[in-house]
Coordinates of N, CA and C and ligand atoms in Angstrom, one line a residue:
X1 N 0.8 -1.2 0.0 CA 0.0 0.0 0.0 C 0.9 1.3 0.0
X2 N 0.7 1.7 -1.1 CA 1.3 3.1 -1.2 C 0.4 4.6 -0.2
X3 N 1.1 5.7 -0.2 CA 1.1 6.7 0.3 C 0.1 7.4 0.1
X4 N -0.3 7.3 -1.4 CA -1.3 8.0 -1.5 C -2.7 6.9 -1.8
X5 N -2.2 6.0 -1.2 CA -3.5 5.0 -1.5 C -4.4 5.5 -0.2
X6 N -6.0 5.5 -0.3 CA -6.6 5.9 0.9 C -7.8 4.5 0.9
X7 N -8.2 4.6 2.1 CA -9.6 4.1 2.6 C -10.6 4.3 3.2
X8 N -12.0 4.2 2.1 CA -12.9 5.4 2.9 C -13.8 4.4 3.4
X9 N -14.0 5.1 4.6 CA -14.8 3.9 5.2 C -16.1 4.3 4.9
X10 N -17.2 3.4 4.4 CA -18.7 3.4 4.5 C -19.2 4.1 5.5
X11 N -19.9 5.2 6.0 CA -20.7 5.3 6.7 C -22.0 5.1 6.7
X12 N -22.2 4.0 6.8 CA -24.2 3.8 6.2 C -24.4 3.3 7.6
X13 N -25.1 4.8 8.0 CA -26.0 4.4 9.2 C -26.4 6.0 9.5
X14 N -27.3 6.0 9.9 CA -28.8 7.4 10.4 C -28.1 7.7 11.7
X15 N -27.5 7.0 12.3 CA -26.9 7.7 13.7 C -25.4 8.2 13.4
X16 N -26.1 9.8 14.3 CA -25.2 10.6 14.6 C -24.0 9.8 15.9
X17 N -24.4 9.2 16.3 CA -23.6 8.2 17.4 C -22.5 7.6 16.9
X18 N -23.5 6.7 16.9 CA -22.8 5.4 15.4 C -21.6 6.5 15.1
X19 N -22.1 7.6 14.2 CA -20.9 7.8 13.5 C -20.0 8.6 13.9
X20 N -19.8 9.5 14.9 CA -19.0 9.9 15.6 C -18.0 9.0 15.8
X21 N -18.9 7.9 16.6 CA -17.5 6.7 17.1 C -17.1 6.2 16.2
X22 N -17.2 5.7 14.5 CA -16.3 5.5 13.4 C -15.7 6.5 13.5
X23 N -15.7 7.7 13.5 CA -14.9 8.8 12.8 C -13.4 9.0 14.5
X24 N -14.0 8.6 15.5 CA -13.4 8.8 16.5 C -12.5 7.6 16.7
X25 N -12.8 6.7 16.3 CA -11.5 5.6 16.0 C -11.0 5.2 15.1
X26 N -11.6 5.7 14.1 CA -10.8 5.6 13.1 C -9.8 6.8 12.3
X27 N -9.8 7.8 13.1 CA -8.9 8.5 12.3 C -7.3 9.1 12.7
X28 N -7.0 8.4 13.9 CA -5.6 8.6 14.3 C -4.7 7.3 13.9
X29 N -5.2 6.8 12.7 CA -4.3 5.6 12.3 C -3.3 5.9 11.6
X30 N -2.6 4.5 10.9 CA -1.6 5.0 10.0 C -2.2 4.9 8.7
X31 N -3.2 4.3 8.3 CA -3.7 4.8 7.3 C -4.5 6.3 6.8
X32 N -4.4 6.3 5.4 CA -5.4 7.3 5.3 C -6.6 6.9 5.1
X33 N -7.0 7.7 5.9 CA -8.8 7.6 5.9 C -9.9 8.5 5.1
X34 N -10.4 8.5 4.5 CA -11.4 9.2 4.2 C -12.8 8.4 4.8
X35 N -13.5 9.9 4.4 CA -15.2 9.2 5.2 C -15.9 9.2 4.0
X36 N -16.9 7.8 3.5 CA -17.9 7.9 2.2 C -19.4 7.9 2.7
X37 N -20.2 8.8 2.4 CA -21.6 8.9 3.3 C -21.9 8.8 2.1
X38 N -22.8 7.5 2.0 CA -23.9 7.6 1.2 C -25.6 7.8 1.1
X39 N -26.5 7.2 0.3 CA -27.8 7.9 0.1 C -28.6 7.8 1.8
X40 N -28.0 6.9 2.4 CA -28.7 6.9 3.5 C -28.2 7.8 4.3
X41 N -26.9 8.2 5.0 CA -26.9 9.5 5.4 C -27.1 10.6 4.8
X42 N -26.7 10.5 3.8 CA -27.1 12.1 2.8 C -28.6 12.2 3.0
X43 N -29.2 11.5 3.2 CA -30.9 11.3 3.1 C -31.5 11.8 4.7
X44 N -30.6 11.1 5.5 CA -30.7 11.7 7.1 C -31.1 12.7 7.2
X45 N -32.2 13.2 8.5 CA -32.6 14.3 8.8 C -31.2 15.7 8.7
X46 N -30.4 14.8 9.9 CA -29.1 16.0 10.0 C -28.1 15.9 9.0
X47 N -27.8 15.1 8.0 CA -26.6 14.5 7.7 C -26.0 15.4 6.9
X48 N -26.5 15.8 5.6 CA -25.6 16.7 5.1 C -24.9 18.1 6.1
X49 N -25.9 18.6 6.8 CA -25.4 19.1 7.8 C -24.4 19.3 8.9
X50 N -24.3 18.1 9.3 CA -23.3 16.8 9.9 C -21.6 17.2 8.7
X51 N -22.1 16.8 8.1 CA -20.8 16.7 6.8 C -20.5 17.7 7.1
X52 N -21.3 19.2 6.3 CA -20.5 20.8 6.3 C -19.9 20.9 7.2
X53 N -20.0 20.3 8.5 CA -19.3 21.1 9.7 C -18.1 20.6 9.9
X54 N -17.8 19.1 9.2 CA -16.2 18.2 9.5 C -15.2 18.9 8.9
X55 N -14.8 19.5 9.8 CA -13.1 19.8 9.3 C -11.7 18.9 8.9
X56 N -11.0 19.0 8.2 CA -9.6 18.5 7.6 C -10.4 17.0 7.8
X57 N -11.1 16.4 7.0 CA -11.7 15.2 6.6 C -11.2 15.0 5.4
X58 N -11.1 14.1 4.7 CA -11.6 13.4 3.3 C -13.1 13.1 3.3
X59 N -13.6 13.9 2.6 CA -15.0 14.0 2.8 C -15.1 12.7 0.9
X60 N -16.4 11.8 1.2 CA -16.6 11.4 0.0 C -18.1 11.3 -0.5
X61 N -19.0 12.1 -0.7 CA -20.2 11.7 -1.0 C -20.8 11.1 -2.0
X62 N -21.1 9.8 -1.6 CA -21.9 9.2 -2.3 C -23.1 9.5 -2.8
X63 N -23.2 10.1 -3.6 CA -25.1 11.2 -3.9 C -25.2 10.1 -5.2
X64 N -24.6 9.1 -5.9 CA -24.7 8.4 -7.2 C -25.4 9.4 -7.9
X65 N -25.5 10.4 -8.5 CA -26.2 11.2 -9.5 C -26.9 10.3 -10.7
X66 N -28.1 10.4 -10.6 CA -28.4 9.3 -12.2 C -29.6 10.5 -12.7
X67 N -29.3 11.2 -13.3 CA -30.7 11.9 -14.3 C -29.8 12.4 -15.4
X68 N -31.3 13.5 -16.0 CA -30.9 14.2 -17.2 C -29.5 15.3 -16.6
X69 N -28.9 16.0 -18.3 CA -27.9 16.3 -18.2 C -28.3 17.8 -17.0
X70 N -29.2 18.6 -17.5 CA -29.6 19.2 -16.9 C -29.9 19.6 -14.9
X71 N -30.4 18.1 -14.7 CA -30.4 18.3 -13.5 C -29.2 17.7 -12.9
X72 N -28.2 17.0 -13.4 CA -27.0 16.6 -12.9 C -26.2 18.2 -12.8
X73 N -26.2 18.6 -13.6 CA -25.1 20.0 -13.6 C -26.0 20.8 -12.4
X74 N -27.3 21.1 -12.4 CA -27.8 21.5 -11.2 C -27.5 21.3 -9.5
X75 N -27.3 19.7 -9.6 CA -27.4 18.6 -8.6 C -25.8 19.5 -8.2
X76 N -24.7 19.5 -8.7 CA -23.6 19.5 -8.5 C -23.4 20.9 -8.3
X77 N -24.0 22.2 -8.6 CA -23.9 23.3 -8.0 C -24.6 23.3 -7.0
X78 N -25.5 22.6 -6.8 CA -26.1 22.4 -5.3 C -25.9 22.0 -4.0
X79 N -24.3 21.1 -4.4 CA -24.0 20.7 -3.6 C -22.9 21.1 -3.2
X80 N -22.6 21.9 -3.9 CA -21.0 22.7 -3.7 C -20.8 22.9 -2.2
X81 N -21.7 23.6 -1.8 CA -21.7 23.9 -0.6 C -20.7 22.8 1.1
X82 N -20.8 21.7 0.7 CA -20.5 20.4 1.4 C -18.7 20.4 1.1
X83 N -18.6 21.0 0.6 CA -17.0 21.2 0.0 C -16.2 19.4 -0.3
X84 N -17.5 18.6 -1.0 CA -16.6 17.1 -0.8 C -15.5 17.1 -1.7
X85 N -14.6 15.9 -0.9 CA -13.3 15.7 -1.9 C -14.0 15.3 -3.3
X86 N -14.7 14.1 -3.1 CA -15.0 13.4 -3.7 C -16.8 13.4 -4.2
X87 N -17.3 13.0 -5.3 CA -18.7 13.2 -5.6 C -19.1 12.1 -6.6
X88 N -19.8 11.0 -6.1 CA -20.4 10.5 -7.1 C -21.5 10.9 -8.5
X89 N -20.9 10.0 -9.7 CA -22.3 10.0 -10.5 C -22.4 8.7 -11.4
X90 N -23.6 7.9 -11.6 CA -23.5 6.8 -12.6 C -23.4 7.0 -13.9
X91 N -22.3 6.6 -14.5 CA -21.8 6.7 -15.4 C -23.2 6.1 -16.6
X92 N -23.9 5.5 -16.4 CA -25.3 5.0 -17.6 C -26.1 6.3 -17.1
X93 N -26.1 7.5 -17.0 CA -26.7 8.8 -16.3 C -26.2 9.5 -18.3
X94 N -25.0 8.6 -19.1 CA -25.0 9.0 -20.2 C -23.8 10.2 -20.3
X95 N -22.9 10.0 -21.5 CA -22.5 10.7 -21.8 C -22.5 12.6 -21.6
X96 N -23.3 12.8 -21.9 CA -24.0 14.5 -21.8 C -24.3 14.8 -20.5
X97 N -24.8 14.1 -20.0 CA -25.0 13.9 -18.4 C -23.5 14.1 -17.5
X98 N -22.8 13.0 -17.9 CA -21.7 13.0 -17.5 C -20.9 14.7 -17.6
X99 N -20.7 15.1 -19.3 CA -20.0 16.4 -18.7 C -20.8 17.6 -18.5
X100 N -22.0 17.7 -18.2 CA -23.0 18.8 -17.8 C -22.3 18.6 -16.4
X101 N -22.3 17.7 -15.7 CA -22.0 17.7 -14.1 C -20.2 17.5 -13.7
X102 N -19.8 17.4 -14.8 CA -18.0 18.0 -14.7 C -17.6 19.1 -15.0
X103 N -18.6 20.0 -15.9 CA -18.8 21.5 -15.8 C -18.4 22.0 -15.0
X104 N -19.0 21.7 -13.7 CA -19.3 22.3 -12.3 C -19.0 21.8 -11.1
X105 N -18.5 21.0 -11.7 CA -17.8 19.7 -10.0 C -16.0 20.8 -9.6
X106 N -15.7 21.7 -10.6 CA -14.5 22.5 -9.8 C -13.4 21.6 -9.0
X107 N -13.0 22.0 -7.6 CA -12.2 21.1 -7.3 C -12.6 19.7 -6.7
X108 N -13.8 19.4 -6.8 CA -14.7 17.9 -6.3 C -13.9 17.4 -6.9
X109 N -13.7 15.7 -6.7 CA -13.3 14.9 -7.9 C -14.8 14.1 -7.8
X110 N -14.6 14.1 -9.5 CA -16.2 13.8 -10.1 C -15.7 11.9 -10.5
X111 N -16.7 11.7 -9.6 CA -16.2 10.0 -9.8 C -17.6 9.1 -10.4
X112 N -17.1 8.6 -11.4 CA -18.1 7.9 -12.3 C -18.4 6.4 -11.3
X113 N -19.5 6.2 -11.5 CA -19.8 5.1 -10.8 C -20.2 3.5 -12.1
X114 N -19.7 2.8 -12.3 CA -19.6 1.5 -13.4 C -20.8 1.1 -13.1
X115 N -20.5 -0.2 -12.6 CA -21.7 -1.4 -12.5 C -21.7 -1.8 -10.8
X116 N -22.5 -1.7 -10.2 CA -22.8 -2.0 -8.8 C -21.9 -3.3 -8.2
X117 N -21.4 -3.4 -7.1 CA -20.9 -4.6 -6.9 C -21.6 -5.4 -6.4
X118 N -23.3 -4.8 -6.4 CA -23.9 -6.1 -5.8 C -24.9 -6.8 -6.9
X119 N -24.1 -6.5 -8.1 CA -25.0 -7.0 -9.9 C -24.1 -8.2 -10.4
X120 N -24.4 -9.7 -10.3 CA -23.7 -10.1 -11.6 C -24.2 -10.0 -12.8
X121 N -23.9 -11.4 -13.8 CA -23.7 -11.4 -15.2 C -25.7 -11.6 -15.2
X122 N -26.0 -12.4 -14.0 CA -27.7 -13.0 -14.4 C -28.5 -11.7 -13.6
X123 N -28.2 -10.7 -12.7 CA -28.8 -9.6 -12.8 C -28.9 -8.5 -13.8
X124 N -27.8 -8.8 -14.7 CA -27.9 -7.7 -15.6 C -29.0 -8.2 -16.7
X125 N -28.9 -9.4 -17.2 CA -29.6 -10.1 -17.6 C -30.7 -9.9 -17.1
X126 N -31.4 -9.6 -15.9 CA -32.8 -9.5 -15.8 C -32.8 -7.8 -16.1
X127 N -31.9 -6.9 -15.7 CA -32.5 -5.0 -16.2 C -33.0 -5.3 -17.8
X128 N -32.0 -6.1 -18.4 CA -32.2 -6.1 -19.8 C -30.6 -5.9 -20.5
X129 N -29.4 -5.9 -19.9 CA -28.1 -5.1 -20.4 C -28.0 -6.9 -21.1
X130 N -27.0 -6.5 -22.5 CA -27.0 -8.2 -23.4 C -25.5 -8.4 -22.8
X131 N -24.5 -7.1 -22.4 CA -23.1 -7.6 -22.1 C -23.2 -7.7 -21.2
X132 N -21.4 -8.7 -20.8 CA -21.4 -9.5 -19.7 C -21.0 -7.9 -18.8
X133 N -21.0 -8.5 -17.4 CA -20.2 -7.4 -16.5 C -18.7 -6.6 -16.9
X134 N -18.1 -7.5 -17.3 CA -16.6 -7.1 -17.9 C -16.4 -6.2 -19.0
X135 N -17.7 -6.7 -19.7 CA -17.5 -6.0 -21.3 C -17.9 -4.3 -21.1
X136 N -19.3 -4.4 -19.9 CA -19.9 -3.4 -19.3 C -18.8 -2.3 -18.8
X137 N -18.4 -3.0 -18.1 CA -17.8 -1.8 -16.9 C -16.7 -1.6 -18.0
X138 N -16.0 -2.5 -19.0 CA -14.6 -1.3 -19.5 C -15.2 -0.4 -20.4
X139 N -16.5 -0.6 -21.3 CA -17.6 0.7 -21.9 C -17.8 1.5 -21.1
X140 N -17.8 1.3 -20.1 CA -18.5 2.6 -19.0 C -17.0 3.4 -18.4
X141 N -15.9 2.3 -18.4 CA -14.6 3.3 -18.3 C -14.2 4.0 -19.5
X142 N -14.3 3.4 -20.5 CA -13.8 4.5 -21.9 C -14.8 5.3 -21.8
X143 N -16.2 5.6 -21.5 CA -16.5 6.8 -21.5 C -16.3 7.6 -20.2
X144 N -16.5 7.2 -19.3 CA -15.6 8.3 -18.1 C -14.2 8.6 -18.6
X145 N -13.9 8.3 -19.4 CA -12.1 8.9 -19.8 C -12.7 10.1 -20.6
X146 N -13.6 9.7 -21.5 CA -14.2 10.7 -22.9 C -14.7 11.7 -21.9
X147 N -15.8 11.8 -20.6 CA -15.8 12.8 -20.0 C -15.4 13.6 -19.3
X148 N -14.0 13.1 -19.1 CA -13.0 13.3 -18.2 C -13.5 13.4 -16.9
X149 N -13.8 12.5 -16.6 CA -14.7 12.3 -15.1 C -12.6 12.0 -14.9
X150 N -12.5 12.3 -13.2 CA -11.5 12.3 -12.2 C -11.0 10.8 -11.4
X151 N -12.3 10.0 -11.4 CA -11.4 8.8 -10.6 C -13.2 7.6 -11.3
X152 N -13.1 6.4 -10.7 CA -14.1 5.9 -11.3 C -14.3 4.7 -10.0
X153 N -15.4 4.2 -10.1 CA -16.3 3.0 -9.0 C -16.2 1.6 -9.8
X154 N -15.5 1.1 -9.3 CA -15.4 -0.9 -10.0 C -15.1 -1.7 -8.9
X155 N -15.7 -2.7 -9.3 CA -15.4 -4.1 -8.4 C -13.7 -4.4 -8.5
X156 N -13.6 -4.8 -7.5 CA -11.9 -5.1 -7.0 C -11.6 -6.0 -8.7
X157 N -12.6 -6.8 -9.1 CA -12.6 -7.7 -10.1 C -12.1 -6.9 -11.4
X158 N -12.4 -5.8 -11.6 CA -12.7 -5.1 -12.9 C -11.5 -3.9 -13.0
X159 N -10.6 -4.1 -12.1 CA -9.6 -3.3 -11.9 C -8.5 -3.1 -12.7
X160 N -8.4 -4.6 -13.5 CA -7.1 -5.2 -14.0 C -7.7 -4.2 -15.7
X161 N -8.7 -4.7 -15.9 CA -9.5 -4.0 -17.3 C -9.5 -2.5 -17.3
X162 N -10.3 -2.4 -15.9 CA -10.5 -0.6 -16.4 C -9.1 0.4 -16.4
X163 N -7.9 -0.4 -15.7 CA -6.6 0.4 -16.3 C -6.1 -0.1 -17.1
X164 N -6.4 -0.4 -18.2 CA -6.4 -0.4 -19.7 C -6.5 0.6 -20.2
X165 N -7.7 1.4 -19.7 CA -8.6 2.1 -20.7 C -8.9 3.7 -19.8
X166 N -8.3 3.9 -18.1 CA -8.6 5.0 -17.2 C -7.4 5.0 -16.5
X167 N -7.0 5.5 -16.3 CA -5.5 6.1 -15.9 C -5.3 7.2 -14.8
X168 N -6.6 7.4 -14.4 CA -7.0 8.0 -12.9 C -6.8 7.1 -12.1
X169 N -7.8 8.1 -10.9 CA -7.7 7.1 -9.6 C -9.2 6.1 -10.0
X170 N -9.0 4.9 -9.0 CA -9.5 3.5 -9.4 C -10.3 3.3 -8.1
X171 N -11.6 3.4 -7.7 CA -11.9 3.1 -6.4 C -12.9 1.8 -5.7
X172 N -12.4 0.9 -5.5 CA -13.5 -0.4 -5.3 C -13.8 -0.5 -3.9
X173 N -15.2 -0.8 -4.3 CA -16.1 -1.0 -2.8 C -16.4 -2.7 -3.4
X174 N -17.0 -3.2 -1.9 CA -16.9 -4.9 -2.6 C -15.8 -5.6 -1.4
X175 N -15.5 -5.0 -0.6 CA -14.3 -5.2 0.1 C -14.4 -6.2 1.2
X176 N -13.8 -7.2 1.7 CA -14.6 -7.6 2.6 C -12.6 -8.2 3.3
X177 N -12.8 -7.6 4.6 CA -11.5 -8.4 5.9 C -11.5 -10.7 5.2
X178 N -10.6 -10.9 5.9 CA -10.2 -12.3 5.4 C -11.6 -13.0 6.5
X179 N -12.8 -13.7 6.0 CA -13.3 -14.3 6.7 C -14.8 -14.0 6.8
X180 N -14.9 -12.9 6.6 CA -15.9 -11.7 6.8 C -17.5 -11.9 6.1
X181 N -18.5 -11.6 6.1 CA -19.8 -12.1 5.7 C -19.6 -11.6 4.2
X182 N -20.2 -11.9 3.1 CA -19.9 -11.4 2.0 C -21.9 -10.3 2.0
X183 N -22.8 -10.7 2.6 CA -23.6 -10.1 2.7 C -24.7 -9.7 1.2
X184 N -24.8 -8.8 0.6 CA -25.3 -8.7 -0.2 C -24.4 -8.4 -1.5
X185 N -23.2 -8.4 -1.0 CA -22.5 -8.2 -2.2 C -22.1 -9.3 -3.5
X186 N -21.8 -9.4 -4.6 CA -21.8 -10.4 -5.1 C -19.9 -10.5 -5.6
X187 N -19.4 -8.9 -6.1 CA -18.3 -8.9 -6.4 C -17.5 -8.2 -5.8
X188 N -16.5 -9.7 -4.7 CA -15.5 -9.0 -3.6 C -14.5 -9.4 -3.4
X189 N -13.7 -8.7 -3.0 CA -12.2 -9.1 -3.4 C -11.5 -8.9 -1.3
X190 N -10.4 -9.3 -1.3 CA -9.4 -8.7 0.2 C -9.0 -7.3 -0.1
X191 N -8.8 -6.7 0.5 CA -7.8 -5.3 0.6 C -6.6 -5.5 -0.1
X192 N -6.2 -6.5 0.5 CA -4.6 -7.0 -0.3 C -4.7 -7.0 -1.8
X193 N -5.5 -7.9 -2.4 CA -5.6 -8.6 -3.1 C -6.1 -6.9 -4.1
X194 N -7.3 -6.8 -3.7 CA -7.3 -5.5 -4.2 C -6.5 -4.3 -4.9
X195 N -5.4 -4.1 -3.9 CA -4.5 -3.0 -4.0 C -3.7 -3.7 -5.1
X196 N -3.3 -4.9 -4.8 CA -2.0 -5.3 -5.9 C -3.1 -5.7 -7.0
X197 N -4.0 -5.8 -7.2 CA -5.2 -5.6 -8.7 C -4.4 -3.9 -9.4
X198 N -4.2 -3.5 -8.5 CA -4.1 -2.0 -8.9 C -5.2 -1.4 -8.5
X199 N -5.7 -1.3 -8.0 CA -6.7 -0.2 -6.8 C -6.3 0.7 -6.1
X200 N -6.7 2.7 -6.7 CA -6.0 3.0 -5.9 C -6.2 3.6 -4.3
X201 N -7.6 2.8 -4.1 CA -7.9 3.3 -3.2 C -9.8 2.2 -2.4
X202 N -10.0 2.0 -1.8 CA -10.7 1.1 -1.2 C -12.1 1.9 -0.6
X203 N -13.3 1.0 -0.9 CA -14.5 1.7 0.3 C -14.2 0.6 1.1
X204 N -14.4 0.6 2.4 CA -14.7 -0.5 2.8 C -15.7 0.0 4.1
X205 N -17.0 -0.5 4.0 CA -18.2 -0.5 5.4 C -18.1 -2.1 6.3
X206 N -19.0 -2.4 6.1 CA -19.4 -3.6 7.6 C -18.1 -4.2 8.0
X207 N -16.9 -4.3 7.0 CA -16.3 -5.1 7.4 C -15.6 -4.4 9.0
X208 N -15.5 -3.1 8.3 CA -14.8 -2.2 9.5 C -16.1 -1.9 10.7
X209 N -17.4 -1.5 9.8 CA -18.4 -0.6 10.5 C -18.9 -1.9 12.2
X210 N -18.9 -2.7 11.7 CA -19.4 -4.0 12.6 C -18.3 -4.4 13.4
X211 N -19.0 -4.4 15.0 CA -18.4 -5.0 16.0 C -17.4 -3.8 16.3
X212 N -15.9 -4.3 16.9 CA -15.0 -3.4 17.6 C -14.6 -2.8 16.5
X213 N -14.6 -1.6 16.0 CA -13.9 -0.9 14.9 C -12.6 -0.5 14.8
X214 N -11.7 -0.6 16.1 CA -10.7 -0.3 16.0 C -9.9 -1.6 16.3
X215 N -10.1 -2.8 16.7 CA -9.6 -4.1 16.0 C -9.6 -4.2 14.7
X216 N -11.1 -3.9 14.2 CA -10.9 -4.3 12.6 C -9.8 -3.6 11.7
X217 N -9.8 -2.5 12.8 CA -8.5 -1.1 11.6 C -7.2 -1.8 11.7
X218 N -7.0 -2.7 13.1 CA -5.7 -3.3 13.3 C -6.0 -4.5 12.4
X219 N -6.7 -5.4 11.9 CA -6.8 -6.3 11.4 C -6.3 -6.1 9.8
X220 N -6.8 -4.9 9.6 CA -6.9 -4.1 8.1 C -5.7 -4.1 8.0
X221 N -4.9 -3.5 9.1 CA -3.4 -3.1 8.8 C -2.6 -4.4 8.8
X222 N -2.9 -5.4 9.7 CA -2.1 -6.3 9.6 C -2.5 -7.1 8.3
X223 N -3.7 -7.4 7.7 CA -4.0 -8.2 6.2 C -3.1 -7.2 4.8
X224 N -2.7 -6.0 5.2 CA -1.8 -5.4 4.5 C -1.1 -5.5 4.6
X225 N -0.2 -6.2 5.4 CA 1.2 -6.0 5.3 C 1.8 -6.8 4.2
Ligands
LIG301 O1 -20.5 -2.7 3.8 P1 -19.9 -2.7 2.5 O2 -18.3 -2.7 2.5 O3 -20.4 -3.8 1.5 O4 -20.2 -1.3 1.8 C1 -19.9 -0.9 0.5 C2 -20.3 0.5 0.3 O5 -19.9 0.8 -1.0 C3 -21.8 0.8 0.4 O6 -21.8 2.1 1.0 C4 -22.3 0.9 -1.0 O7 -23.3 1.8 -1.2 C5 -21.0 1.3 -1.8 N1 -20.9 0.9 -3.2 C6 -20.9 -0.4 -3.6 N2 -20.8 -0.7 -4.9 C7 -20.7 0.3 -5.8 C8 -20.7 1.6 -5.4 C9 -20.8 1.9 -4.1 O8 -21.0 -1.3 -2.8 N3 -20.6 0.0 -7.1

């Protein structure tokens, strides 16, 4: 694990509690930490609120942006305000979509989101998509290159492909400690295993969020060595 490799830990949970104590034991480590709040805290009564106030964080919001081009570029002046490092959007949100909302993402890094890691080859098959996952996600990295979207969302699996074709940063959620429940995820890789995929950087939630959190950070660190 390199220096500028980071890990942001999931925050998916409505408590202000809850998350305090992730943020309180997890951030005097030797890793870098960033925090990823997704639709459920963003969704929380307090939570974007919560966010504006965190100082010298790695802020990462997960907002997944999926509409027209119009309201994406909107969505992203709207959110300025939150000052995140990072800002999701789904890259099948379309080409035009994509750079209406890189327009305006300024110093955000505008991160394209691929194919879910909780979709295989027989879920896509039921939306209606004819390609496999593989074929999917390196289409959806050649066009985040074409929009110059800043970093991109793939399964630890899809890592080796999309730096073929995206030469940013690389960020996989899907992550799961040596042993760990795989839960609803379908495509998941170790941390280790991960980083030497070439990943340059990790979500990881339950594995860390569940139970003692600052064993699992020791656990993290030692499955890294
Ligand atoms: O708990 P777990 O480590 O599975 O959490 C994964 C996190 O990454 C969740 O917050 C989920 O929303 C997010 N995510 C994902 N797959 C994607 C994009 C984001 O699992 N393709």
């Amino acid at each position: 694990m390199m220096k500028k490799n980071k890990i942001f830990i999931a925050c998916d949970t409505t408590n202000i509690l809850k998350l305090k104590k992730i943020i309180k034991s997890t951030h005097n480590t030797k890793l870098r930490i960033g925090y990823k709040f997704g639709l459920e805290f963003l969704n929380s009564k307090n939570g974007k609120y919560f966010i504006s106030k965190l100082k010298k964080k790695i802020i990462f919001a997960d907002l997944k942006i999926h509409d027209i081009p119009n309201t994406c570029a909107s969505t992203v002046k709207a959110i300025r305000y939150l000052n995140a490092n990072y800002l999701t959007i789904h890259i099948s949100s379309g080409l035009q979509s994509l750079k209406a909302a890189k327009k305006y993402s300024g110093k955000t890094k505008l991160v394209g989101v691929t194919t879910l890691t909780s979709l295989d080859n027989k879920s896509l098959k039921e939306i209606g998509y004819n390609k496999s996952i593989k074929e999917l996600v390196l289409h959806q990295a050649k066009l985040a290159k074409k929009a110059k979207l800043d970093a991109i969302v793939c399964s630890a699996q899809e890592v080796k492909i999309v730096k073929k074709v995206f030469k940013k940063e690389i960020i996989t959620p899907g992550i799961r400690l040596l042993g760990d429940l795989i839960g609803d995820q379908k495509r998941i890789m170790t941390p280790k295993e991960a980083f030497q995929n070439g990943a340059t950087s990790l979500v990881i939630g339950r594995s860390l969020t569940k139970g003692n959190i600052k064993k699992n950070i020791q656990k993290l660190i030692r499955e890294l060595k």
